[in-house]
Each structure stands twice: as C-alpha cells, then as structure tokens.
Tab-separated table of C-alpha atoms in Angstrom:
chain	number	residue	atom	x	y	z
A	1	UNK	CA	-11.363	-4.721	13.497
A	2	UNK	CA	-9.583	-1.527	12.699
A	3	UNK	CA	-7.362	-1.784	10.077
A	4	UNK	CA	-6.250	-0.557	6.517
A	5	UNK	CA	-6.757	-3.201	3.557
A	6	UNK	CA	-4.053	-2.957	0.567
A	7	UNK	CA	-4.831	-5.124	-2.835
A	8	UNK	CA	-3.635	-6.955	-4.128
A	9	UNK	CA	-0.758	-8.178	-2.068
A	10	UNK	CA	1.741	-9.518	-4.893
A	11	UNK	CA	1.926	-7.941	-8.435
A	12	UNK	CA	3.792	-9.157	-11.351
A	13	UNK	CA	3.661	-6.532	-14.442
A	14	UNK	CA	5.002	-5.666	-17.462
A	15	UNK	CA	6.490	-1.669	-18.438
A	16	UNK	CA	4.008	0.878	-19.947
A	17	UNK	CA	0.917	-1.219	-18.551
A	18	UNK	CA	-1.658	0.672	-16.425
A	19	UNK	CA	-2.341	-0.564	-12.786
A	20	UNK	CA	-4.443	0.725	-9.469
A	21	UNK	CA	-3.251	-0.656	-6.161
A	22	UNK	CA	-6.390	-0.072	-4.035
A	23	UNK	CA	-6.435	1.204	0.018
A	24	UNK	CA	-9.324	1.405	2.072
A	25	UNK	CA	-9.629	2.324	5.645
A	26	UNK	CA	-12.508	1.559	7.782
A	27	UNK	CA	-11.295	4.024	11.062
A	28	UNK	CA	-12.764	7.364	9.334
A	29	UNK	CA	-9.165	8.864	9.230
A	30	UNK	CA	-8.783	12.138	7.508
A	31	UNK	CA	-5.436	11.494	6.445
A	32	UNK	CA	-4.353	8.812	4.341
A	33	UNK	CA	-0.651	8.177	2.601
A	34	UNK	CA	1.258	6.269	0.231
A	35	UNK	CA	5.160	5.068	0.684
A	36	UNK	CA	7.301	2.874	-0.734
A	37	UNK	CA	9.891	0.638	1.165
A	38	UNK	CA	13.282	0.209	-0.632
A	39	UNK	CA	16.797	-1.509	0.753
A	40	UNK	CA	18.863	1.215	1.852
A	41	UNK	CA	16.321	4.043	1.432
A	42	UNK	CA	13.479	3.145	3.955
A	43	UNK	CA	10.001	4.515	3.322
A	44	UNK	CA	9.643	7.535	1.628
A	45	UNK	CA	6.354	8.907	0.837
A	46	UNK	CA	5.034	9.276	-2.745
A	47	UNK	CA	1.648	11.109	-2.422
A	48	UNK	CA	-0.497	12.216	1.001
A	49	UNK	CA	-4.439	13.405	1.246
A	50	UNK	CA	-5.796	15.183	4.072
A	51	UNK	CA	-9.263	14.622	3.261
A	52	UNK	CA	-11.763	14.094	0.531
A	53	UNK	CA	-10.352	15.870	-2.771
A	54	UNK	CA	-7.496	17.367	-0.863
A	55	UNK	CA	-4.326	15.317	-1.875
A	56	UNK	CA	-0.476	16.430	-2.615
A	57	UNK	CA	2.615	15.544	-3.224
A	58	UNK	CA	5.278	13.554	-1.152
A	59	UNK	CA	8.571	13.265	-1.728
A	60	UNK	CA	8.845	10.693	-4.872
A	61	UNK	CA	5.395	11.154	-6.471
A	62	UNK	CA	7.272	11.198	-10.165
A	63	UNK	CA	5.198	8.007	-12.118
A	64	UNK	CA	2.239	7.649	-9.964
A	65	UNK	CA	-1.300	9.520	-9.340
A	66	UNK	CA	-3.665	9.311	-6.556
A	67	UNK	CA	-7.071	10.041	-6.424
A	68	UNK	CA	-9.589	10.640	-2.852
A	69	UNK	CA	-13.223	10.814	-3.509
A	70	UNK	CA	-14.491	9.046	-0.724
A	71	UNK	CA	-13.040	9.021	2.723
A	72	UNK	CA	-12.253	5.531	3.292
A	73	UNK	CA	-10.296	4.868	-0.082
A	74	UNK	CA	-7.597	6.350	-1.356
A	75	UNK	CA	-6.125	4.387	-4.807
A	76	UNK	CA	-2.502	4.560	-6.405
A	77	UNK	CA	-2.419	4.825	-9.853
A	78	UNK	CA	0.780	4.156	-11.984
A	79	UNK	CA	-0.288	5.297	-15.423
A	80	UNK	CA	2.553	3.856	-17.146
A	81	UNK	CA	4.775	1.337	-14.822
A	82	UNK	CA	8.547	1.738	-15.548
A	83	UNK	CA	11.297	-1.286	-13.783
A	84	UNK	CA	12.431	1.512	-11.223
A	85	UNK	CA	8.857	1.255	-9.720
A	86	UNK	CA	9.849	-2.211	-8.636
A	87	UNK	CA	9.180	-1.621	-4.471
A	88	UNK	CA	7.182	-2.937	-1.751
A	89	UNK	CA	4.320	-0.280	-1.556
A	90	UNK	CA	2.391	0.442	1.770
A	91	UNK	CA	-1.051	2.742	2.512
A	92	UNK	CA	-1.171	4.204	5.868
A	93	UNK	CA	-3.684	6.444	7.762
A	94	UNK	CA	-4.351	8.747	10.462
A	95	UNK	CA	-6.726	11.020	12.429
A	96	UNK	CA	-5.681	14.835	12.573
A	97	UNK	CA	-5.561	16.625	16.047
A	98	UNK	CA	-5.579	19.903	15.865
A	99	UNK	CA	-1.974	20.398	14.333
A	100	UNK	CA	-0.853	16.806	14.842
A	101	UNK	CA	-1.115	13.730	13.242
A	102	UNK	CA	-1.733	10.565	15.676
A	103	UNK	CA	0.311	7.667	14.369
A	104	UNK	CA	-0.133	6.092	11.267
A	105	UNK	CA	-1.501	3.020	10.548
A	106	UNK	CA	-0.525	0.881	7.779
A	107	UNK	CA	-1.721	-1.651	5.701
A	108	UNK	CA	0.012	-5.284	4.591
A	109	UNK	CA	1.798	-3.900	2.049
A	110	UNK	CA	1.574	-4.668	-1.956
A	111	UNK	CA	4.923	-6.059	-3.546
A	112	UNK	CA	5.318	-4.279	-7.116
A	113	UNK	CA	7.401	-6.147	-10.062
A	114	UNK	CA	7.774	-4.553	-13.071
A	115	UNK	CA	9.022	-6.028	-15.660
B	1	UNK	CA	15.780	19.172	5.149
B	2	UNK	CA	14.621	17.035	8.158
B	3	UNK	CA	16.660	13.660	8.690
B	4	UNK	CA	16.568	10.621	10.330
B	5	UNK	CA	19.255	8.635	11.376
B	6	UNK	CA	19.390	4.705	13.045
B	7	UNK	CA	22.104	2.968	14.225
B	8	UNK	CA	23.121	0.509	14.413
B	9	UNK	CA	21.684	-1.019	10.839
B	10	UNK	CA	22.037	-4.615	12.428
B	11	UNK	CA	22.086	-5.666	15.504
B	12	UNK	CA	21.993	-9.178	16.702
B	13	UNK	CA	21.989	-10.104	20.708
B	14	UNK	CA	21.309	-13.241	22.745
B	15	UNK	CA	17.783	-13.961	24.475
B	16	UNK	CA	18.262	-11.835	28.124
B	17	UNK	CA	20.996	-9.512	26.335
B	18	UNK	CA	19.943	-6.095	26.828
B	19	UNK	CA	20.866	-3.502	24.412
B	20	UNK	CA	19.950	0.191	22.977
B	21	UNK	CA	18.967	1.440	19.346
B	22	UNK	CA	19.788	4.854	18.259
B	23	UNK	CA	17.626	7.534	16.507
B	24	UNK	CA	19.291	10.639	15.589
B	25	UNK	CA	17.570	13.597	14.102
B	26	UNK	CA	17.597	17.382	12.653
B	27	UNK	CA	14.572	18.381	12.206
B	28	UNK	CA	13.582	22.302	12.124
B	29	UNK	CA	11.053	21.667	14.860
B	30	UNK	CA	10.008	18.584	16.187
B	31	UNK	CA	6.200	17.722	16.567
B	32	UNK	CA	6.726	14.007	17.599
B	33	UNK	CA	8.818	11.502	17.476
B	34	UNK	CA	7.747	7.476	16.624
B	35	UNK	CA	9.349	4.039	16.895
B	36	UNK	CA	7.031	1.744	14.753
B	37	UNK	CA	7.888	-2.139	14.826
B	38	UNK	CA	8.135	-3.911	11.100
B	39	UNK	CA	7.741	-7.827	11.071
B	40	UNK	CA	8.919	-9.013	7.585
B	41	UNK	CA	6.142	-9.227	5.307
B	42	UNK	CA	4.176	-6.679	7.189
B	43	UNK	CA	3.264	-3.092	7.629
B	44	UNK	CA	4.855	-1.108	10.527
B	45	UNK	CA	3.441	-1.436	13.470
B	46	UNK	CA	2.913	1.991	15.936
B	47	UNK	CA	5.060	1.168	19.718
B	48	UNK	CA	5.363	4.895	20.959
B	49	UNK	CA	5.272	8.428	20.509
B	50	UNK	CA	7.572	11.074	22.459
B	51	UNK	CA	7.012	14.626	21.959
B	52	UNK	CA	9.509	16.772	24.137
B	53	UNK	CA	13.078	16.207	25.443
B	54	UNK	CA	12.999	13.990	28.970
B	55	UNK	CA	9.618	12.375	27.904
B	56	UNK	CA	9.741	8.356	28.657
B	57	UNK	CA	7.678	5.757	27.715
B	58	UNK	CA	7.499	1.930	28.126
B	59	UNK	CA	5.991	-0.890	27.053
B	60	UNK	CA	6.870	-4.435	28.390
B	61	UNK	CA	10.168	-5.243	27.264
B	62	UNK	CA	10.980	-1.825	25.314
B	63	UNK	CA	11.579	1.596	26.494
B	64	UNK	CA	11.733	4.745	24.225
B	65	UNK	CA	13.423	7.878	25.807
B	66	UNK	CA	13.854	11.450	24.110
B	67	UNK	CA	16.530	13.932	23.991
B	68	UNK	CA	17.212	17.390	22.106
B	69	UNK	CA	18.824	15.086	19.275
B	70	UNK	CA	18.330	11.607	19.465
B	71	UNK	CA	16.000	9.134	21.128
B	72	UNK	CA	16.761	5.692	22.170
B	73	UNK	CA	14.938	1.991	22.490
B	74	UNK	CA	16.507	0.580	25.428
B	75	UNK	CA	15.300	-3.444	25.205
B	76	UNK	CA	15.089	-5.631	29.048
B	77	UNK	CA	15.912	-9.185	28.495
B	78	UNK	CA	15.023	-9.469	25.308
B	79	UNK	CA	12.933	-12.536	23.714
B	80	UNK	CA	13.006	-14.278	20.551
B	81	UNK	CA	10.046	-12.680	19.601
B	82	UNK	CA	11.155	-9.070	20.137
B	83	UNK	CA	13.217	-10.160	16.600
B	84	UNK	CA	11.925	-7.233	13.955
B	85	UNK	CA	13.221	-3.910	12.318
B	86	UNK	CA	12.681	-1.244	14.710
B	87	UNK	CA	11.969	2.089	12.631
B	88	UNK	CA	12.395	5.810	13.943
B	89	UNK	CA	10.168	8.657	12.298
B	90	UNK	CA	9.875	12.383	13.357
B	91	UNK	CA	7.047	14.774	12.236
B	92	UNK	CA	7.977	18.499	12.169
B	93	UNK	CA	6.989	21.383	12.436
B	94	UNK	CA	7.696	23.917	9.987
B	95	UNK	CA	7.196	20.723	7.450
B	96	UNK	CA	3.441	21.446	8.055
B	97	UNK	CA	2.133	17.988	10.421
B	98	UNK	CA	1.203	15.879	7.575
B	99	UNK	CA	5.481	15.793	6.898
B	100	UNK	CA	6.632	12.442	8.525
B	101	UNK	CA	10.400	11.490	8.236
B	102	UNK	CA	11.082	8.028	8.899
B	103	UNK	CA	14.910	5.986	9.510
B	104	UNK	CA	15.936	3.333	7.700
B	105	UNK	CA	15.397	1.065	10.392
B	106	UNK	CA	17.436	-1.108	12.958
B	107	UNK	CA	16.974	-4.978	12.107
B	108	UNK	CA	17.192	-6.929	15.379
B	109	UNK	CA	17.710	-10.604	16.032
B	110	UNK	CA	17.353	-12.042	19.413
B	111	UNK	CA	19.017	-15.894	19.167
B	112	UNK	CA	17.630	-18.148	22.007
C-alpha cells in the first residue's frame, strides 16, 4: 500500500530536549515536506527537499532541521524544543512533473507537546 | 505573497442539503489549484486538482469548479459521511512549483 509513515504518532516532551520525528515514503517521490497544522493558521510548511541532499527552507523553519540522505526518509529534527513548537506535525510527498508537483500525500500526522 | 482564502470557516447543513465552499486566491501565477479532504485525526486527503479557469471536475457527491479568482466545492445531497474540513491549496508559479499555499480550511457537518 502506498502511503507515507510518520512516528511516533503522540509526543509528550519537555523544553531544551532533543527529538527526531521520523517520515518515510515507500512511492519513490522526489519531493518530500514538512508542515505544521495550527487553529487559525492552517498548515504552513517548515522545511521541503526535492531530492536526496537537496532540502530548503519553508516558511517557519526557525527551531527545526531536516536532513535527506536517502530517498524514502526524510527526518525532522528539533534540536532544542521550545512550548511554541506545541503543533500537530504532518510529512507529505510528491512526484515532480516536469515543472509541477502532483498532489501531495501525507502521512497520519505526529501530535507535538512541549512542555 | 500568494494567499488563500476559505469561507465559510463553518458550515453545518442537513443530510440532502446542498451547499458551496469558497476558495479565494492571489497568487502571481497559478500552477494548480487542490481541495484535499482532512478527517480529524488524519492527514489530508488529495479530492481534485484544477489548473485553468472553466476547468470542472467531479467526484460522487462533490464538484470542484475554477475561476480567475476563486474556485468552489459545490456538494449534491450531502451524507453524513461527507462530514470533514475541506482544505483549498494553490501552487504558483513564480513561487518556483515546490511553493504550495494552502486555506485554513472549511469544517463541514452534515446532521442526519
């Protein structure tokens, strides 16, 4: 089945302590994203890859890193969680057409408490 | 800066009432524009993709239509299960194609 695989799905943690939330992909998409889904603001997208080693930033990347060494996964890294982090966090992907993106699809979606 | 506007924010209808969500946008030049589904708990879920004014496309109960500045869901009849957000996104095109702009969503509930 094609489909993108967040973990972990619920995450309680404290400020300043280090976390990955993982993504994989098993549809051998090129492009692969991060958002996060807050009331009022909707999705907006913290960091984007367009292939292996090829990532940049989105429009709220301030706190987190990404990383994309192998095609299927791309990880998000939040080196130092702060309370305003506190979001429901989804991984999406894509396959590139010439100049267009088809659409995305996402994964299940990690809830994010920090404390 | 490209935008993305849904209305309305809530919208709550009886099972047959049909009904229309809104998707206003300004974009600098539009690539595509999605409606994605969201069930609560879950990611959104891809429903259709216009790409140039008077494009139409349908899918049971929904049907997405596109003009200049805004596209609309029209929903036939609508069943319980129809119940979700409904979210609008728009890819541009001087925003380079990975740039996707999404709404804030239209939460619908369909009451048997």
């Amino acid at each position: 089945e094609a489909q993108v695989t967040q973990n972990p799905r619920y995450l309680i943690t404290v400020t300043g302590k280090k976390l990955t939330v993982t993504c994989s992909q098993n549809m051998n998409h090129e492009y692969m994203s991060w958002y996060r889904q807050d009331p009022g603001l909707g999705l907006r997208q913290i960091y984007y890859s367009m292939n292996v080693e090829v990532t940049d930033k989105g429009d709220v990347p301030e706190g987190y890193k990404v990383s994309r060494k192998e095609k299927r996964n791309f990880p998000l890294i939040l080196e130092s969680p702060s309370p305003n982090q506190t979001s429901l966090y989804f991984c999406a992907s894509s396959s590139i057409t010439g100049t267009y993106n088809s659409p995305l699809h996402f994964g299940n979606g990690t809830r994010l408490t920090v404390t | 800066e490209d935008q993305v506007t849904q209305s309305p924010e809530a919208l709550r209808l009886q099972e047959g009432e049909s009904s229309s969500l809104n998707c206003s946008y300004t974009v600098s030049g539009l690539r595509g524009l999605f409606w994605y589904r969201q069930d609560p708990g879950k990611g959104p879920e891809f429903l259709f993709t216009l790409y140039s004014a008077g494009e139409e496309k349908e899918k049971e109960r929904l049907k997405a239509t596109l003009t200049k500045k805004e596209s609309f869901l029209h929903i036939t009849a609508p069943k319980p299960e129809d119940s979700a957000t409904y979210l609008c996104a728009v890819q541009a095109r001087n925003g380079g194609y990975q740039k996707v702009t999404f709404g804030i969503g239209t939460k619908l509930q369909v009451i048997p």
